[in-house]
Short mmCIF file of C-alpha atoms and ligand atoms in Angstrom, two decimals:
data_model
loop_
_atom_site.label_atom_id
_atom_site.label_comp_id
_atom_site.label_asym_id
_atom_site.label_seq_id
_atom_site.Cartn_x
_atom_site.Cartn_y
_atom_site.Cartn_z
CA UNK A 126 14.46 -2.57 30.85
CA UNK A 127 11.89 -0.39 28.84
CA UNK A 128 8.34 -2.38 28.00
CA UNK A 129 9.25 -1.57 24.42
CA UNK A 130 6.01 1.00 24.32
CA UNK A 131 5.99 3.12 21.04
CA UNK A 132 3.55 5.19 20.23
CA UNK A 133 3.37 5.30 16.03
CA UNK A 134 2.31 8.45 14.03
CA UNK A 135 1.22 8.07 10.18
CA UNK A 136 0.24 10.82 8.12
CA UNK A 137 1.48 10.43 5.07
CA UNK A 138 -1.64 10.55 2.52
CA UNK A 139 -5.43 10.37 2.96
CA UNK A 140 -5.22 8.38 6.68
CA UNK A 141 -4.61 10.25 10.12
CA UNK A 142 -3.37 7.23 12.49
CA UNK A 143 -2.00 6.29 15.27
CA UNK A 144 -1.18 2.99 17.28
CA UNK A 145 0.76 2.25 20.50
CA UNK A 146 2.65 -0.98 19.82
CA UNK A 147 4.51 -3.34 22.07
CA UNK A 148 8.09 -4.44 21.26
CA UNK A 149 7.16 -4.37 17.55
CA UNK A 150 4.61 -6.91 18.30
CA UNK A 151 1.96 -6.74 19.95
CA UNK A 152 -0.56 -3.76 18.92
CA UNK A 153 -2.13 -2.74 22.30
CA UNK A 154 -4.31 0.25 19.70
CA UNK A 155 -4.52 1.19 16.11
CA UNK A 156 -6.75 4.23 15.53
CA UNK A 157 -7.35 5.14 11.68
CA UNK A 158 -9.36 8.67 10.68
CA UNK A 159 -10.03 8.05 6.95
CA UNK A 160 -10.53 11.25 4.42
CA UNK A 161 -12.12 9.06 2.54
CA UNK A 162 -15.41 11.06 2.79
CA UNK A 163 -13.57 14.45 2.02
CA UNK A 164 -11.70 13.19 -1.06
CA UNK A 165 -14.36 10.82 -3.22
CA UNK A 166 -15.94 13.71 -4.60
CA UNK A 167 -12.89 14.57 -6.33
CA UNK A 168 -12.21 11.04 -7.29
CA UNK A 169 -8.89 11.47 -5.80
CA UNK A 170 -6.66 12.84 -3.10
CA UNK A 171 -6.51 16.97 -2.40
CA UNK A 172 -3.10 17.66 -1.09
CA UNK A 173 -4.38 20.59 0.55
CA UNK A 174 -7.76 19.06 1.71
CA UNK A 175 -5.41 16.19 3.31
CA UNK A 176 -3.20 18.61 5.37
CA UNK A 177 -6.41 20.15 6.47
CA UNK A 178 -7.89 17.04 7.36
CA UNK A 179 -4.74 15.87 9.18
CA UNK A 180 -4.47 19.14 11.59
CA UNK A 181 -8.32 18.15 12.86
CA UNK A 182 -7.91 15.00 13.05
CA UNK A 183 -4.11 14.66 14.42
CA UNK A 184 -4.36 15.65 18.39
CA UNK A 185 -8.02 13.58 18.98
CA UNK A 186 -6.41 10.69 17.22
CA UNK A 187 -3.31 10.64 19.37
CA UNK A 188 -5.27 10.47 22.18
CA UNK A 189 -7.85 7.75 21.49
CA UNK A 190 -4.79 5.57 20.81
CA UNK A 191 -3.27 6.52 23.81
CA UNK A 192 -6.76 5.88 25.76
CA UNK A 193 -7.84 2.48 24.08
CA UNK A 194 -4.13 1.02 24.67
CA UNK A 195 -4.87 2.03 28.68
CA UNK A 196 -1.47 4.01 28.61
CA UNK A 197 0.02 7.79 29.13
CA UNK A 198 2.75 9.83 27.77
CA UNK A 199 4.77 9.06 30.30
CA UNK A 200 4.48 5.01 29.84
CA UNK A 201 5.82 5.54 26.60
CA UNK A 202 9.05 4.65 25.39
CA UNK A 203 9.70 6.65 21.96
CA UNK A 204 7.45 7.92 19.59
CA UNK A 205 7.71 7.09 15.66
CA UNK A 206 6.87 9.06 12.71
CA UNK A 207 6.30 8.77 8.98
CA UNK A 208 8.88 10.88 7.37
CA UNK A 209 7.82 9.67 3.87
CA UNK A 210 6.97 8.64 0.83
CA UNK A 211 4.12 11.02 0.77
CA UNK A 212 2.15 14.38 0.46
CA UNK A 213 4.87 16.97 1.39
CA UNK A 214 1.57 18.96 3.72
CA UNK A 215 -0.06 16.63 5.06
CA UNK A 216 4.17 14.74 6.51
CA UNK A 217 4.37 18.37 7.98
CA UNK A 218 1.90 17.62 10.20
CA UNK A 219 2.46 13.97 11.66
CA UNK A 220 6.36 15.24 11.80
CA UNK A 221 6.08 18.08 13.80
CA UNK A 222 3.46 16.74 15.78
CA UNK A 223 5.90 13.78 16.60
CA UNK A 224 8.72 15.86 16.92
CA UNK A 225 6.84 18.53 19.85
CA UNK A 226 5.72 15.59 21.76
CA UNK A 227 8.67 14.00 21.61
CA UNK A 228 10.41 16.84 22.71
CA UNK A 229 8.11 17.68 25.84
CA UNK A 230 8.44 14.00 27.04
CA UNK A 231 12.03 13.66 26.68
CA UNK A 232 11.49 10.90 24.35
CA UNK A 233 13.38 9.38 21.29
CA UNK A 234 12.04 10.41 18.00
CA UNK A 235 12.14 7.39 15.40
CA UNK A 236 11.76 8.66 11.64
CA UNK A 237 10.06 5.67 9.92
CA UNK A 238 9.75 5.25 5.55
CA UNK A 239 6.28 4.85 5.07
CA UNK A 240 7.52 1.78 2.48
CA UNK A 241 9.49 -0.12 5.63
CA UNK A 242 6.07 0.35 7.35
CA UNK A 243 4.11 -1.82 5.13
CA UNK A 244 6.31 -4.21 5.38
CA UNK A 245 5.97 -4.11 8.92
CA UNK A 246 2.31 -4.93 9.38
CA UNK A 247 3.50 -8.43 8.04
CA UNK A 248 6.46 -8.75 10.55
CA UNK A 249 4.64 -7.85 13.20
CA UNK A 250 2.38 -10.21 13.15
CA UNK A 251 5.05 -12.86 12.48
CA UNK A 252 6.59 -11.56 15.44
CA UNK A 253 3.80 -11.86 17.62
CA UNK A 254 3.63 -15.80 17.36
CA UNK A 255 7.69 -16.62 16.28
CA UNK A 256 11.17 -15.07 18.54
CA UNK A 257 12.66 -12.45 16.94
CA UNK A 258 15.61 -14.21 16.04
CA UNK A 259 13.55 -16.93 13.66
CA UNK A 260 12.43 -13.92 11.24
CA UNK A 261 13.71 -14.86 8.10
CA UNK A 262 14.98 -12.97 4.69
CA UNK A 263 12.24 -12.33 2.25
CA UNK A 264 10.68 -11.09 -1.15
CA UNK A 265 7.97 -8.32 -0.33
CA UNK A 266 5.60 -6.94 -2.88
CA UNK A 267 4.33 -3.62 -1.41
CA UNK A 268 1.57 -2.93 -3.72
CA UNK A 269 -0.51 0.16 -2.52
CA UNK A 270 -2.09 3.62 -3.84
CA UNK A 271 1.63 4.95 -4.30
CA UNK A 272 3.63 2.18 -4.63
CA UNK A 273 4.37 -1.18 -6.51
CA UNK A 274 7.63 -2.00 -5.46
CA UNK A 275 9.78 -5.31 -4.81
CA UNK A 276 12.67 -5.22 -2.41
CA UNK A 277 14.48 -8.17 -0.74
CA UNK A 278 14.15 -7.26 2.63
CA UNK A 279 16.94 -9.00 4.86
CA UNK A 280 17.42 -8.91 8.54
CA UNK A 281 21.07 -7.93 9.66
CA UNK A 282 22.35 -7.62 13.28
CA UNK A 283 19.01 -7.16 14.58
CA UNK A 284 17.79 -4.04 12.00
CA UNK A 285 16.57 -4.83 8.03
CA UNK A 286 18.08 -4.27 5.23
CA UNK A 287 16.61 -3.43 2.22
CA UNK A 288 17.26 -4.05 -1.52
CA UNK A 289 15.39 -2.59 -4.13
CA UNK A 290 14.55 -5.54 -6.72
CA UNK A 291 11.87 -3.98 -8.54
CA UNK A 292 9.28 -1.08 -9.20
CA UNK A 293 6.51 0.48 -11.40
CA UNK A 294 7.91 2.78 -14.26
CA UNK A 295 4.67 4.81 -14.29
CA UNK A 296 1.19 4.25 -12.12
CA UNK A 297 1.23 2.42 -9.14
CA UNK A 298 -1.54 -1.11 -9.45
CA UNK A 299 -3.81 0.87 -6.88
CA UNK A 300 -3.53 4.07 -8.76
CA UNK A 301 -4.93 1.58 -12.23
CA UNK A 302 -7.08 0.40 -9.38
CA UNK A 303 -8.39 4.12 -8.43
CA UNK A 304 -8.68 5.23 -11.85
CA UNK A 305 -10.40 2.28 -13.71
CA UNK A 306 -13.56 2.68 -11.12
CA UNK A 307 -13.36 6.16 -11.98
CA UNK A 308 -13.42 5.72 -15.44
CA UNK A 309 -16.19 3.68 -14.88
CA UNK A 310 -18.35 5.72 -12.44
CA UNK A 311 -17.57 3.69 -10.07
CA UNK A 312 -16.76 4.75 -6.04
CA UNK A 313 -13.48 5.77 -4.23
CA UNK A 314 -11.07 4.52 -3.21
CA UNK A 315 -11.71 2.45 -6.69
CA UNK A 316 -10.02 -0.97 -5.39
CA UNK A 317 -12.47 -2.38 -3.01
CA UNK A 318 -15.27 -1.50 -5.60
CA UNK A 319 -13.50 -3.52 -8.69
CA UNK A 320 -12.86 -6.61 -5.81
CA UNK A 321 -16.12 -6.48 -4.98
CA UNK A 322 -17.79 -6.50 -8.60
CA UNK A 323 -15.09 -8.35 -10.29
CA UNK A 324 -16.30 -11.78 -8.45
CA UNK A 325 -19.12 -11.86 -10.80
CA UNK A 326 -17.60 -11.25 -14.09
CA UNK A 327 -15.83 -13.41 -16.41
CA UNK A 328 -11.92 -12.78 -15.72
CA UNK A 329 -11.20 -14.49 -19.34
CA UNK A 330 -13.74 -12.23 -21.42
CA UNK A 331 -11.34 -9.22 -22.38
CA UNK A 332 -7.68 -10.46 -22.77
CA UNK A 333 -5.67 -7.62 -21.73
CA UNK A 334 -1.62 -8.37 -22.26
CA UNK A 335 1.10 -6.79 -20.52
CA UNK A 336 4.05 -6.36 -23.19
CA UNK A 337 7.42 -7.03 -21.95
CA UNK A 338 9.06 -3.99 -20.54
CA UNK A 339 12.65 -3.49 -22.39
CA UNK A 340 15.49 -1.45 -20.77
CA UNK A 341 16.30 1.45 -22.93
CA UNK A 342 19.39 2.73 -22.15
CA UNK A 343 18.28 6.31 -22.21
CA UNK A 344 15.19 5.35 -19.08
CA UNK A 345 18.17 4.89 -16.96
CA UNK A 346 19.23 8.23 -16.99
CA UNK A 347 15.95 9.97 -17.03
CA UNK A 348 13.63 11.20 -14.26
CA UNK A 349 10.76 8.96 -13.44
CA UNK A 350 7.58 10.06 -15.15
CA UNK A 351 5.20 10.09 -12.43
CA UNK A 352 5.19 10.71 -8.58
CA UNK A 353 4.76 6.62 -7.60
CA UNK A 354 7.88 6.10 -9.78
CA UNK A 355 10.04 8.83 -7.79
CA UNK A 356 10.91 6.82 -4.80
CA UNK A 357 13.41 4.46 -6.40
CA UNK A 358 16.12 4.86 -9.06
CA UNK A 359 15.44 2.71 -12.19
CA UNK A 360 19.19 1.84 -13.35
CA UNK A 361 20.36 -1.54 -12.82
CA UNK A 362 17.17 -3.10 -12.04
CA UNK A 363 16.23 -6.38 -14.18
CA UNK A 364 13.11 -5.44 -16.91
CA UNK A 365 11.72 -8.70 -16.14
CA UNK A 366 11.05 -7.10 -12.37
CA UNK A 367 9.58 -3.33 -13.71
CA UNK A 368 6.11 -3.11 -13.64
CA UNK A 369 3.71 -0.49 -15.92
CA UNK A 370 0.19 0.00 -14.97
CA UNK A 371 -0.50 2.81 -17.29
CA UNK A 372 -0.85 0.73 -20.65
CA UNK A 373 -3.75 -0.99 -19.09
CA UNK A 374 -5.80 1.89 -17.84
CA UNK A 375 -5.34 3.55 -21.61
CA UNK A 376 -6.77 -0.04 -22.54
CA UNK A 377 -9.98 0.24 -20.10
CA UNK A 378 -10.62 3.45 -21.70
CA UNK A 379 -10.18 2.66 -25.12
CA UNK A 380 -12.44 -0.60 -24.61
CA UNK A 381 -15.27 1.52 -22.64
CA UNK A 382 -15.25 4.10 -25.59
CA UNK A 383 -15.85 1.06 -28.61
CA UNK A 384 -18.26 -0.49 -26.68
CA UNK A 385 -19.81 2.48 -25.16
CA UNK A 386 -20.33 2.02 -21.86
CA UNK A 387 -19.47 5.65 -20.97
CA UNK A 388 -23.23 6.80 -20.80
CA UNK A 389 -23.74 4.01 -18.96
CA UNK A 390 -20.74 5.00 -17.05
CA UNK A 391 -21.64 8.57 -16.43
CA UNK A 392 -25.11 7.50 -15.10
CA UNK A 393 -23.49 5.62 -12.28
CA UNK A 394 -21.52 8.47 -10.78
CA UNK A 395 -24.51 10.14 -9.02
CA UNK A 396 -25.27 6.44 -7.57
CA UNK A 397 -22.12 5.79 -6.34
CA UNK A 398 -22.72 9.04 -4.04
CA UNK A 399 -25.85 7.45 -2.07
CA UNK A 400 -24.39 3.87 -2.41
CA UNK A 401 -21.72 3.56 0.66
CA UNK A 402 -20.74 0.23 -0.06
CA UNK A 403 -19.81 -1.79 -2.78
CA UNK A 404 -22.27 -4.81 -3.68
CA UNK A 405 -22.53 -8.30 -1.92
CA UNK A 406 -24.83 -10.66 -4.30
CA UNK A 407 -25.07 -10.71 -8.19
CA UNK A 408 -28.06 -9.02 -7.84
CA UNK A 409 -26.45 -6.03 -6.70
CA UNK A 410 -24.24 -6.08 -9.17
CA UNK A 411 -25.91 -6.40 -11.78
CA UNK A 412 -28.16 -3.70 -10.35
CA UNK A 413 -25.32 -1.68 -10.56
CA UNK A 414 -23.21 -2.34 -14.23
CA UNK A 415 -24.72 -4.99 -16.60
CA UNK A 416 -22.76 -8.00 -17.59
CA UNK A 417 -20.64 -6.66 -19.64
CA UNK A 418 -19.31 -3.97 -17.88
CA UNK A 419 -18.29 -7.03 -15.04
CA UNK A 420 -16.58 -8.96 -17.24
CA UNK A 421 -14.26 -6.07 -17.97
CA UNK A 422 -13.78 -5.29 -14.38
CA UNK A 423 -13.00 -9.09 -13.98
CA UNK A 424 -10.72 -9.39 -16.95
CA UNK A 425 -8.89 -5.91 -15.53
CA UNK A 426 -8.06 -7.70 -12.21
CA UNK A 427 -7.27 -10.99 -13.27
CA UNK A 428 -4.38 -9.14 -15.71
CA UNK A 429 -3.31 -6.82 -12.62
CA UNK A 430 -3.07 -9.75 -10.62
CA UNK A 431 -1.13 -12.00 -13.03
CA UNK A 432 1.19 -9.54 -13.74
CA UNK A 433 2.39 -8.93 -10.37
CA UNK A 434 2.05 -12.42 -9.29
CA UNK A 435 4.18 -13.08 -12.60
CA UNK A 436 6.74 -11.00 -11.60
CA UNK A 437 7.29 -11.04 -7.83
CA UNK A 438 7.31 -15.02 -8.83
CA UNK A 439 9.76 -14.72 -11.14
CA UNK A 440 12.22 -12.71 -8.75
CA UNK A 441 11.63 -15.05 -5.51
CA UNK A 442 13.10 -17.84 -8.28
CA UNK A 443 16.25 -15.66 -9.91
CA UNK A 444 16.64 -14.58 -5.73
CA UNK A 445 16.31 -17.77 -4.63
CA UNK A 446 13.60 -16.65 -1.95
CA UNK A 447 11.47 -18.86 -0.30
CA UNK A 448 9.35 -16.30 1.47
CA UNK A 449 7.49 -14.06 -0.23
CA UNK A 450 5.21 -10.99 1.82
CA UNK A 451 2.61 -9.30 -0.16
CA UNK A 452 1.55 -5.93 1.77
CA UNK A 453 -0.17 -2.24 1.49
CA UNK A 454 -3.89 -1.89 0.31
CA UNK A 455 -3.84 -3.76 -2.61
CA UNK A 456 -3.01 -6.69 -0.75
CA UNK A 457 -6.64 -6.84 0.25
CA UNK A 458 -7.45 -7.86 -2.31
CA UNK A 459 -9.24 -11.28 -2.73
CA UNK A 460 -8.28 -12.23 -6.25
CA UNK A 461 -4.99 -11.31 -5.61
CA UNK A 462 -4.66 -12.95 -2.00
CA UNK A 463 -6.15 -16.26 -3.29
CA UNK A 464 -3.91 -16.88 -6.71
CA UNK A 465 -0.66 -15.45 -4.81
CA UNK A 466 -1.50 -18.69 -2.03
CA UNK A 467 -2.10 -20.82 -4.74
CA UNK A 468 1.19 -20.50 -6.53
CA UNK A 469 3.71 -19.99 -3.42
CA UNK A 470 2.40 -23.99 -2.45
CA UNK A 471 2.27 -24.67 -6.26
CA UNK A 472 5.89 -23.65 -6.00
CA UNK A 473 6.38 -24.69 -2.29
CA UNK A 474 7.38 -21.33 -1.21
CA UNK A 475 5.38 -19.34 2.12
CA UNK A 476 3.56 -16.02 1.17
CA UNK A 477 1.88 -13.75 3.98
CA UNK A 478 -0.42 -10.97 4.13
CA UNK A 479 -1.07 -8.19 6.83
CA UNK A 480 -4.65 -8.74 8.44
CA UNK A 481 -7.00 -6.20 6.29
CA UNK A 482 -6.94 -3.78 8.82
CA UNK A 483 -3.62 -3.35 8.68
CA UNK A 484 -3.38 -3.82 4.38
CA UNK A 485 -3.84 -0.36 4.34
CA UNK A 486 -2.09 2.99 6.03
CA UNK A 487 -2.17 2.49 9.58
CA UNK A 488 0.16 3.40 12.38
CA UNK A 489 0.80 0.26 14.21
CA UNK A 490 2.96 -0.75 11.47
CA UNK A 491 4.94 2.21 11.69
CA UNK A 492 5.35 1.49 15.59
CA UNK A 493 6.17 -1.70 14.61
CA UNK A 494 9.14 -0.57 11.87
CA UNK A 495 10.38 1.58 14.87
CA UNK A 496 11.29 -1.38 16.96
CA UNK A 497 14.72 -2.55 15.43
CA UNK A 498 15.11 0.95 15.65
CA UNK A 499 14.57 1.88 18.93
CA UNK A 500 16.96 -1.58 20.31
CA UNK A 501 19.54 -0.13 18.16
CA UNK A 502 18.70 3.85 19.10
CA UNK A 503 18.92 4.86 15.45
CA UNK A 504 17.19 8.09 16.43
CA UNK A 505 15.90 10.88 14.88
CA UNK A 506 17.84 14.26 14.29
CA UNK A 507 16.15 17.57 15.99
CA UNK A 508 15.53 18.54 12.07
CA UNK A 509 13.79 15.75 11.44
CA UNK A 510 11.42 16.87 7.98
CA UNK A 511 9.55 15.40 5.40
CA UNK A 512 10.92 13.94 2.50
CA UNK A 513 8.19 13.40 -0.42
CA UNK A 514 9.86 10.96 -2.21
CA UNK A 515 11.91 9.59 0.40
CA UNK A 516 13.62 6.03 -1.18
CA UNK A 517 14.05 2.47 0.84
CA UNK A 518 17.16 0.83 0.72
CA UNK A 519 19.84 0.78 -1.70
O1 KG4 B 239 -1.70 1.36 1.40
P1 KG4 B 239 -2.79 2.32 1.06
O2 KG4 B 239 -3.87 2.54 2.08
O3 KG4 B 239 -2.22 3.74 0.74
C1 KG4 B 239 -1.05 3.98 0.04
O4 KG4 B 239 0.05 3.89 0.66
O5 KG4 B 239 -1.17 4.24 -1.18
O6 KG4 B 239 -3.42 1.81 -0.33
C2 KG4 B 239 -4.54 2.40 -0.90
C3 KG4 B 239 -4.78 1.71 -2.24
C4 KG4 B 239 -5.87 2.39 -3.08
O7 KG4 B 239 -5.39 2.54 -4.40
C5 KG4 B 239 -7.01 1.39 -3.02
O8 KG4 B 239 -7.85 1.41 -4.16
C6 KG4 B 239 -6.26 0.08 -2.93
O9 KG4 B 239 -5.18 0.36 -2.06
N1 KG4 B 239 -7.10 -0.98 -2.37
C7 KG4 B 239 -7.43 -2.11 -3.07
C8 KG4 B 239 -8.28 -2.86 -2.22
N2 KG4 B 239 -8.43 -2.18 -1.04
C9 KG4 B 239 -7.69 -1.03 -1.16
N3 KG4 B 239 -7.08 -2.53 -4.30
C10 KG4 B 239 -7.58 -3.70 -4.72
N4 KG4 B 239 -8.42 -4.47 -3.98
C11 KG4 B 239 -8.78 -4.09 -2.73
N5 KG4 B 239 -9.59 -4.86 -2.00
ZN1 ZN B 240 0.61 3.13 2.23
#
């Protein structure tokens, strides 16, 4: 009987990672390279810087994975790859490096959707304290950089099934994220930034809405407007379960231009390039935007928040799904962590969360995807490629 050793390979976006994972659950390394010095000057990800990034940083990951988990090529038992979501470049790379390794070891190649991955770094920790047979059906919210989706995620004969319940129409949350700390001059990746500042401003001062989303008959038909909205077809999904994140960053800018904060705004950008970290204390805060400016960044989280909590809420109740898992790099957040608790034992349902480290891209959850996989040798073909806007589930 194999140890169950896969070796996990994620390259789908601005992280080069890899993690050698045991039997789905236990994570003997995880080893993340992060772009994000290469891409915050642009306030956003380069396709083409990414690739680059990834072909450096690819081969010296691998092997620091390999070294920290104390285990060779040879020990391993497959190797698993993102095949997508993501940038169609910077797949290439984490594919074919996968796919020549694979093939010099005479090992299985597992292709892995970026989106089951996520979902992963929950189950794998579940599976690391419960059997594998008492992992239950559940509602998971993957809420990322890319992606705000819902799906009812169901395991079936030892594999999972997925079922698309929900998804964004336009921006993903961490895209609103990413682009409201832009807006406002503030660093990148934009999410950690607006956590971090939002704790000292007034959540209640700007009351941003969220209008009801209403099917029109001719949306169904059309191609999604933006990239984040590609993965999933919109037909047949209930309104009450689409999110929009667009609206809201249109109503950050509009709010920043009457009150004009974008001198104010502008002046911060050439901070936010010596300033590595976002602030602790209300003193650096306020060193940083003045009141005003934080209750606006508190009020924007506090309607991101609801409005997801409002709606993965509202299809655990029409689903009848007492577990709910909340996962990808939004799910770091502390707001939204906090308020998501509160109402699953308001509501006595369970809600979980991937450690931090493994909120965002990482590899050991895309070693852990591959397990169910592997048992039930759902290999890869030989022309295994990337597929952009590869979809989850039906
Ligand atoms: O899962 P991830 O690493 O990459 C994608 O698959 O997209 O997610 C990155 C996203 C970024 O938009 C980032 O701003 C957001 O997650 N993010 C956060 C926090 N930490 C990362 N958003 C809100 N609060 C955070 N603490
Ligand atoms: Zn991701």
């Amino acid at each position: 009987m194999p140890h169950g050793l896969i070796l996990g390979i994620e390259s789908s976006c601005d992280e080069t990672a890899a993690a050698v994972v045991e039997r789905g659950a236990r994570t003997l390394s995880s080893v993340v390279a992060s772009q994000i010095a290469t891409h915050a000057r642009y306030g956003g990800v380069v396709p083409e810087l990414a690739s680059r990034e990834h072909l450096r940083a690819i081969v010296p990951v691998v092997r620091a994975a390999l070294a920290e988990a104390g285990v060779s090529l040879a020990d391993l038992d497959a190797i698993a790859v993102t095949s997508g979501p993501g940038l169609a470049g910077a797949l290439l790379v984490g594919i074919t490096y996968a796919k020549a390794l694979a093939f010099a070891q005479c090992l299985p190649l597992i292709a892995v959707n970026h989106l089951e991955g996520h979902i992963h770094a929950v189950l794998l920790q579940q599976r690391q304290t419960a059997s594998e047979q008492t992992v239950y059906e559940a509602l998971a919210l993957v809420v990322s950089g890319g992606h705000t989706h819902l799906y009812l995620a169901t395991p079936t004969l030892g594999t999972w099934q997925y079922r698309l319940i929900g998804r964004t129409l336009d921006d993903a949350a961490g895209e609103a994220f990413d682009k409201v700390a832009k807006l406002l001059g503030l660093g990148y990746p934009g999410g950690p930034w607006i956590d971090s500042l939002a704790r000292f401003g007034d959540p209640h001062a700007v009351p941003f809405a969220f209008s009801r989303i209403k099917t029109k008959l001719h949306l169904a038909g059309k191609a999604p407007r933006t990239k984040a909205a590609q993965t999933a077809p919109i037909a047949d999904l209930d309104p009450h379960f689409l999110f929009s994140f667009s609206g809201i960053k249109t109503a950050v800018l509009r709010y920043v231009e009457l009150h004009q904060m974008r001198d104010e705004a502008a002046a911060r950008v050439s901070r936010m390039l010596a300033s590595a970290r976002p602030p602790q204390t209300k003193e650096e805060a306020l060193a940083l935007c003045p009141q005003p400016t934080l209750d606006l960044i508190a009020s924007f989280q506090h309607a991101v928040v609801g409005d997801l909590m409002k709606k993965t809420f509202a299809a655990a109740e029409s689903l009848g799904a007492t577990r709910i898992l909340v996962t990808g790099g939004v799910a770091a957040n502390n707001e939204l962590r906090t308020r998501f608790t509160a109402e699953a034992a308001h509501r006595s349902l369970t809600v979980a969360f991937p450690t931090l480290a493994l909120s965002t891209d990482n590899a050991a959850m895309i070693a852990a995807a591959a397990w169910p996989r592997f048992k039930a040798a759902a290999f890869a073909p030989p022309d295994l490629t990337a597929t952009p806007s590869l979809a989850l589930g039906t």
